[in-house]
CSV table of C-alpha atoms in Angstrom, one decimal:
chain,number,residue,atom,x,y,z
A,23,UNK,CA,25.7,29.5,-72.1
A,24,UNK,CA,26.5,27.5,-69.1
A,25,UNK,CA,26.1,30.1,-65.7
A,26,UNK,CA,28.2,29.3,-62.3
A,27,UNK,CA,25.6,28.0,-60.6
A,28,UNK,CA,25.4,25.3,-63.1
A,29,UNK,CA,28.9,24.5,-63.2
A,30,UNK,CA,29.0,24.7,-59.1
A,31,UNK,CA,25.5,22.1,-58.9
A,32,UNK,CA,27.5,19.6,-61.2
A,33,UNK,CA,31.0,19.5,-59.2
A,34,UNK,CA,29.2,19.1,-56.2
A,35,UNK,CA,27.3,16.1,-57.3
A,36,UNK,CA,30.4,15.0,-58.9
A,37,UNK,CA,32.4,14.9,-55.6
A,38,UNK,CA,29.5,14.2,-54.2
A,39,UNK,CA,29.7,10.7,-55.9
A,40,UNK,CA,33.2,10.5,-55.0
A,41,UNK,CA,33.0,10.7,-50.9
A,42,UNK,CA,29.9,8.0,-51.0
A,43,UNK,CA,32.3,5.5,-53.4
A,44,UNK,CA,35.4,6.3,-50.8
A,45,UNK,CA,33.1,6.1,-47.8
A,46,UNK,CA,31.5,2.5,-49.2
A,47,UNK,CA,35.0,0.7,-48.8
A,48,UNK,CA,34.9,1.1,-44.9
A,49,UNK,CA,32.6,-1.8,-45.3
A,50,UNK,CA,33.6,-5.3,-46.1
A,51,UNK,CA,32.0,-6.4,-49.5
A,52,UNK,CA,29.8,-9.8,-48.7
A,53,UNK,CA,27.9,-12.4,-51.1
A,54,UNK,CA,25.8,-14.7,-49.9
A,55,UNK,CA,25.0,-18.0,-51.6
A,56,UNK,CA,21.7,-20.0,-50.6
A,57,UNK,CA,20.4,-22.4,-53.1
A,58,UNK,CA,16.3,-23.5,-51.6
A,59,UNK,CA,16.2,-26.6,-49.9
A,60,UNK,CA,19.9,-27.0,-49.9
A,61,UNK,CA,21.9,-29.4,-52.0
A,62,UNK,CA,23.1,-33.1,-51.6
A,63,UNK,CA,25.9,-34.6,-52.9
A,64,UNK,CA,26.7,-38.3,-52.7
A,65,UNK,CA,29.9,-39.7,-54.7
A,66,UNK,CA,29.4,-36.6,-56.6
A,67,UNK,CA,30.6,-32.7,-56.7
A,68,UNK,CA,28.8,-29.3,-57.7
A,69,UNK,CA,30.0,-25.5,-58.2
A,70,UNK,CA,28.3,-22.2,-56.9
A,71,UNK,CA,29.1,-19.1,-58.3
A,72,UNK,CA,30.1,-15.6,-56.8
A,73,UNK,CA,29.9,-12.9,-58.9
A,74,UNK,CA,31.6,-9.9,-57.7
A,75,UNK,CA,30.5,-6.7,-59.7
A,76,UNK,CA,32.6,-4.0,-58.5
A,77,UNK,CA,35.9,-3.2,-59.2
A,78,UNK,CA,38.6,-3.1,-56.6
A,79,UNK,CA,41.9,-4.7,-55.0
A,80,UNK,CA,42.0,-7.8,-52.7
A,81,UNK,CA,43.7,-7.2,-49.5
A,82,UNK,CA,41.7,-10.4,-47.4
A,83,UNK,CA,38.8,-13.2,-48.3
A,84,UNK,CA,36.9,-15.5,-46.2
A,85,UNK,CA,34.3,-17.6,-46.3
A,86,UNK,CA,31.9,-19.2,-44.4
A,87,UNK,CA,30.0,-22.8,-45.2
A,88,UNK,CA,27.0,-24.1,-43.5
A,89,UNK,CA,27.1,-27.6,-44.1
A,90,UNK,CA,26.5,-31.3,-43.0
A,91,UNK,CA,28.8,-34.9,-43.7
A,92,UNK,CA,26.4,-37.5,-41.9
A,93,UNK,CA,25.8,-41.2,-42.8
A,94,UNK,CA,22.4,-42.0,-44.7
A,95,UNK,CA,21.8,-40.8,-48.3
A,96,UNK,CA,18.7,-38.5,-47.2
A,97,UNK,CA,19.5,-34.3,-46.9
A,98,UNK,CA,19.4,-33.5,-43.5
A,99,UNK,CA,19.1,-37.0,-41.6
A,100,UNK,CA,21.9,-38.5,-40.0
A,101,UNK,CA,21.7,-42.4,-39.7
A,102,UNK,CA,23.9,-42.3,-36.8
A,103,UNK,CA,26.8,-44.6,-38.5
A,104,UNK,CA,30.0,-43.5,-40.1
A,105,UNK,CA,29.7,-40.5,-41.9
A,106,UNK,CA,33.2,-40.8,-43.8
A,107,UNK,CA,34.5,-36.9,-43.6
A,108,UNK,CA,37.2,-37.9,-45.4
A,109,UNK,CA,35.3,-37.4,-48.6
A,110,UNK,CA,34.9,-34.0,-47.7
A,111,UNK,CA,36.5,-31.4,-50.6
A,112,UNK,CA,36.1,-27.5,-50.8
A,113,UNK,CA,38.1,-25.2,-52.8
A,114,UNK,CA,38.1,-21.7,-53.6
A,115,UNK,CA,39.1,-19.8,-57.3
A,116,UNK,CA,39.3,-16.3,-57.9
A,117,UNK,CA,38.8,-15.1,-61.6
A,118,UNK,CA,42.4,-15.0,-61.5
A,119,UNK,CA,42.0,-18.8,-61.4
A,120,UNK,CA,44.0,-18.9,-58.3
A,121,UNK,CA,42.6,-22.1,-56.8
A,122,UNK,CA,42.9,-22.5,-52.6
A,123,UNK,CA,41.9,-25.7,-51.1
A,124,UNK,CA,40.0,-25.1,-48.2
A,125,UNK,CA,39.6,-28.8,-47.4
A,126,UNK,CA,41.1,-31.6,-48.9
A,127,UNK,CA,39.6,-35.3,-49.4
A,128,UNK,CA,41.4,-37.2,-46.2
A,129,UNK,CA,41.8,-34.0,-44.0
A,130,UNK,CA,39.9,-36.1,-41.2
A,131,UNK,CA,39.1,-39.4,-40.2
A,132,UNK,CA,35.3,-41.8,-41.0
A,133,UNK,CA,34.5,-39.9,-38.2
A,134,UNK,CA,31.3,-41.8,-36.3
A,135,UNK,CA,28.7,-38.9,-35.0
A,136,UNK,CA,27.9,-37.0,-38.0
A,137,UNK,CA,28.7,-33.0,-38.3
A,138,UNK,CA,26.1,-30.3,-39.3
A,139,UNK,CA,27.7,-26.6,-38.7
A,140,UNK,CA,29.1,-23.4,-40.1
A,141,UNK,CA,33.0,-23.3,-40.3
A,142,UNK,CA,34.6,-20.1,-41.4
A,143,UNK,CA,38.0,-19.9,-43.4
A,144,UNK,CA,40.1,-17.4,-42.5
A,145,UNK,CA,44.3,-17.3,-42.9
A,146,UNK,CA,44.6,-15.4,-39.6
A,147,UNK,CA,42.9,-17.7,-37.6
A,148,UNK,CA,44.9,-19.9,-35.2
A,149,UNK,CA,44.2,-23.3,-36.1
A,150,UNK,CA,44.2,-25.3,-39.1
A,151,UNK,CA,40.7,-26.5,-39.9
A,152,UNK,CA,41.5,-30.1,-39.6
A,153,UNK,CA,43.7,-29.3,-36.0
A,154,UNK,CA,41.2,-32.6,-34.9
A,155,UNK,CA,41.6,-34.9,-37.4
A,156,UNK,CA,39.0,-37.0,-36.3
A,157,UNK,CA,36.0,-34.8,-37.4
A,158,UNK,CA,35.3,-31.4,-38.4
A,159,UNK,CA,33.8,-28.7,-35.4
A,160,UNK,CA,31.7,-25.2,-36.5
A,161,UNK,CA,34.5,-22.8,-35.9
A,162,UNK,CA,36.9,-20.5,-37.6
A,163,UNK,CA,39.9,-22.2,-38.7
A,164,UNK,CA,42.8,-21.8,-41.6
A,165,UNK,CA,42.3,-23.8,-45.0
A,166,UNK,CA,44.0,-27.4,-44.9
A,167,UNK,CA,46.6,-26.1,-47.7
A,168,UNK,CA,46.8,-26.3,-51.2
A,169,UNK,CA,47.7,-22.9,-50.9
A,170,UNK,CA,46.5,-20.0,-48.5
A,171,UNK,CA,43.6,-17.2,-48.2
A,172,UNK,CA,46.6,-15.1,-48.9
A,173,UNK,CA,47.1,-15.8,-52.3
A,174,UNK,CA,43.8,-14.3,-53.2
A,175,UNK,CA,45.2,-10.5,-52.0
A,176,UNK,CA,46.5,-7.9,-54.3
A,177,UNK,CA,44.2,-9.6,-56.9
A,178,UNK,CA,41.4,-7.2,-58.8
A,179,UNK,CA,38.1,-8.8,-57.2
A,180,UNK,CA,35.9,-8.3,-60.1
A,181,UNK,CA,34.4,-11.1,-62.0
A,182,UNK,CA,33.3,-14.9,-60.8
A,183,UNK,CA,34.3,-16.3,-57.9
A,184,UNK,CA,33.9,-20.1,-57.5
A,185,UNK,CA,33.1,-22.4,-54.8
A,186,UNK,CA,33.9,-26.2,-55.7
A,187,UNK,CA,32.7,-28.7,-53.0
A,188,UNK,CA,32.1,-32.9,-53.3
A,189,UNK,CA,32.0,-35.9,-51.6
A,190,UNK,CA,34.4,-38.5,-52.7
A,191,UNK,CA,32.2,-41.2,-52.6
A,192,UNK,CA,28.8,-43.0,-52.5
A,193,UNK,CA,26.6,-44.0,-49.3
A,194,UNK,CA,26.9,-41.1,-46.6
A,195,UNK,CA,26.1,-38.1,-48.0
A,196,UNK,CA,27.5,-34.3,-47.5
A,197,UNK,CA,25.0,-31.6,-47.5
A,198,UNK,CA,25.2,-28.1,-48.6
A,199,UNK,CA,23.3,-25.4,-47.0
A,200,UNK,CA,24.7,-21.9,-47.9
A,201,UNK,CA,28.2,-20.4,-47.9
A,202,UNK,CA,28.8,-16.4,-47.4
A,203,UNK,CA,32.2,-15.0,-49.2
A,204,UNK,CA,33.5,-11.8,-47.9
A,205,UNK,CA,36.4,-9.1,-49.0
A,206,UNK,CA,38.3,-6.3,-47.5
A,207,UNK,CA,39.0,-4.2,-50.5
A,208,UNK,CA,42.0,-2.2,-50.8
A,209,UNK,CA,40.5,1.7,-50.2
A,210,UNK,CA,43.5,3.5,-53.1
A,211,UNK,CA,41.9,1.0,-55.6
A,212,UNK,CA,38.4,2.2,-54.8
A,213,UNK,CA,39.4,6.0,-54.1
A,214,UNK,CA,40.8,5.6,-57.7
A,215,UNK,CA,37.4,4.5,-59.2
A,216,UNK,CA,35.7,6.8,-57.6
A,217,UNK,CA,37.7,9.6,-58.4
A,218,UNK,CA,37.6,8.4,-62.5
A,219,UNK,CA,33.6,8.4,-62.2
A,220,UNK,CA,33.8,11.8,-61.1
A,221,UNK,CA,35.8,13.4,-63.6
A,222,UNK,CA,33.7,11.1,-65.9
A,223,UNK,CA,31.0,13.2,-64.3
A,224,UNK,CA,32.2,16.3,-64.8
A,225,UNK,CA,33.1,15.9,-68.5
A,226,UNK,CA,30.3,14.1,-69.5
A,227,UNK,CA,27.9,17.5,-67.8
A,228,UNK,CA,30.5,20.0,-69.6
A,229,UNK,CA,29.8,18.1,-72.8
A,230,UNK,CA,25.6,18.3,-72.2
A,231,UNK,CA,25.9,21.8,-71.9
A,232,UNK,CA,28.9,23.2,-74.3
């Protein structure tokens, strides 16, 4: 026979399990993507993969890119020439397969200086990231089009997240150091799963001990 004190330790570890779910949506949900070494791409394009393992409701995404567009065909070296940033290309798909391009190929100019930096996409910011169209600048800027940050919200997060990039031709390279993608979740869509894992609790101990 279950006693009360039995029942009482397993609600309170039930709830318990609720308030630290609700209380871990205060916090914006961040991956990180560093591949060793970095990678280079010249007159050719590569994915990296997000995968986002909790379940809840989009309300804003942005991302951040450390990267570098000089001239030379060696990762990290800039031969001081034309580094052609208009070969640059990001875009950003949800598992929705909502597709936002962050950059397109001829956003900017050939530019002549070379750019290594970290620019941040983000739909409130004030400026479209390719404002100067004569080279990019580190910074926090709006995507270039090809639809906004905003269609990513009121989209369940969970699943694989992709982060296409390339450089639309050979010579001067683009070189990719690490990118971090980061949600706002909506707080009712985690307050719901945290509220079904505890009843899950609470059912599940009811059934150990009938």
């Amino acid at each position: 026979m279950k006693t009360t004190k039995t029942k009482s330790i397993q609600c309170l570890f039930a709830f318990a399990t609720m308030f630290l779910l609700c209380q871990s949506v205060q916090a914006d949900v961040q991956i990180t993507d560093t591949p060793a070494g970095g990678i280079y791409l010249d007159n050719s394009n590569t994915t990296r993969t997000f995968s986002v393992n909790t379940m809840f409701i989009v309300t804003e995404v942005t991302i951040e890119i450390d990267f570098e567009k000089y001239d030379g065909q060696t990762l990290g070296v800039n031969g001081g020439a034309t580094p052609f940033y208009n070969e640059i290309v990001f875009t950003l798909t949800s598992p929705n397969a909502t597709t936002v391009t962050l950059i397109a190929a001829n956003s900017f100019v050939s530019g002549s200086t070379g750019f290594r930096g970290v620019i941040k996409f983000d739909q409130a910011a004030l400026d479209v990231v390719n404002v100067n169209t004569a080279s990019p600048s580190a910074g926090t800027f709006r995507p270039t089009g090809g639809g906004s940050l905003s269609d990513f919200v009121g989209q369940q997060a969970f699943g694989n997240w992709s982060l296409f990039m390339a450089d639309t031709a050979n010579a001067d390279h683009m070189g990719y150091y690490s990118s971090t993608l980061s949600f706002v979740p909506e707080p009712s869509s985690m307050a719901l799963l945290s509220v079904g894992l505890g009843a899950l609790l609470l059912i599940r101990g009811r059934k150990a001990h009938a």
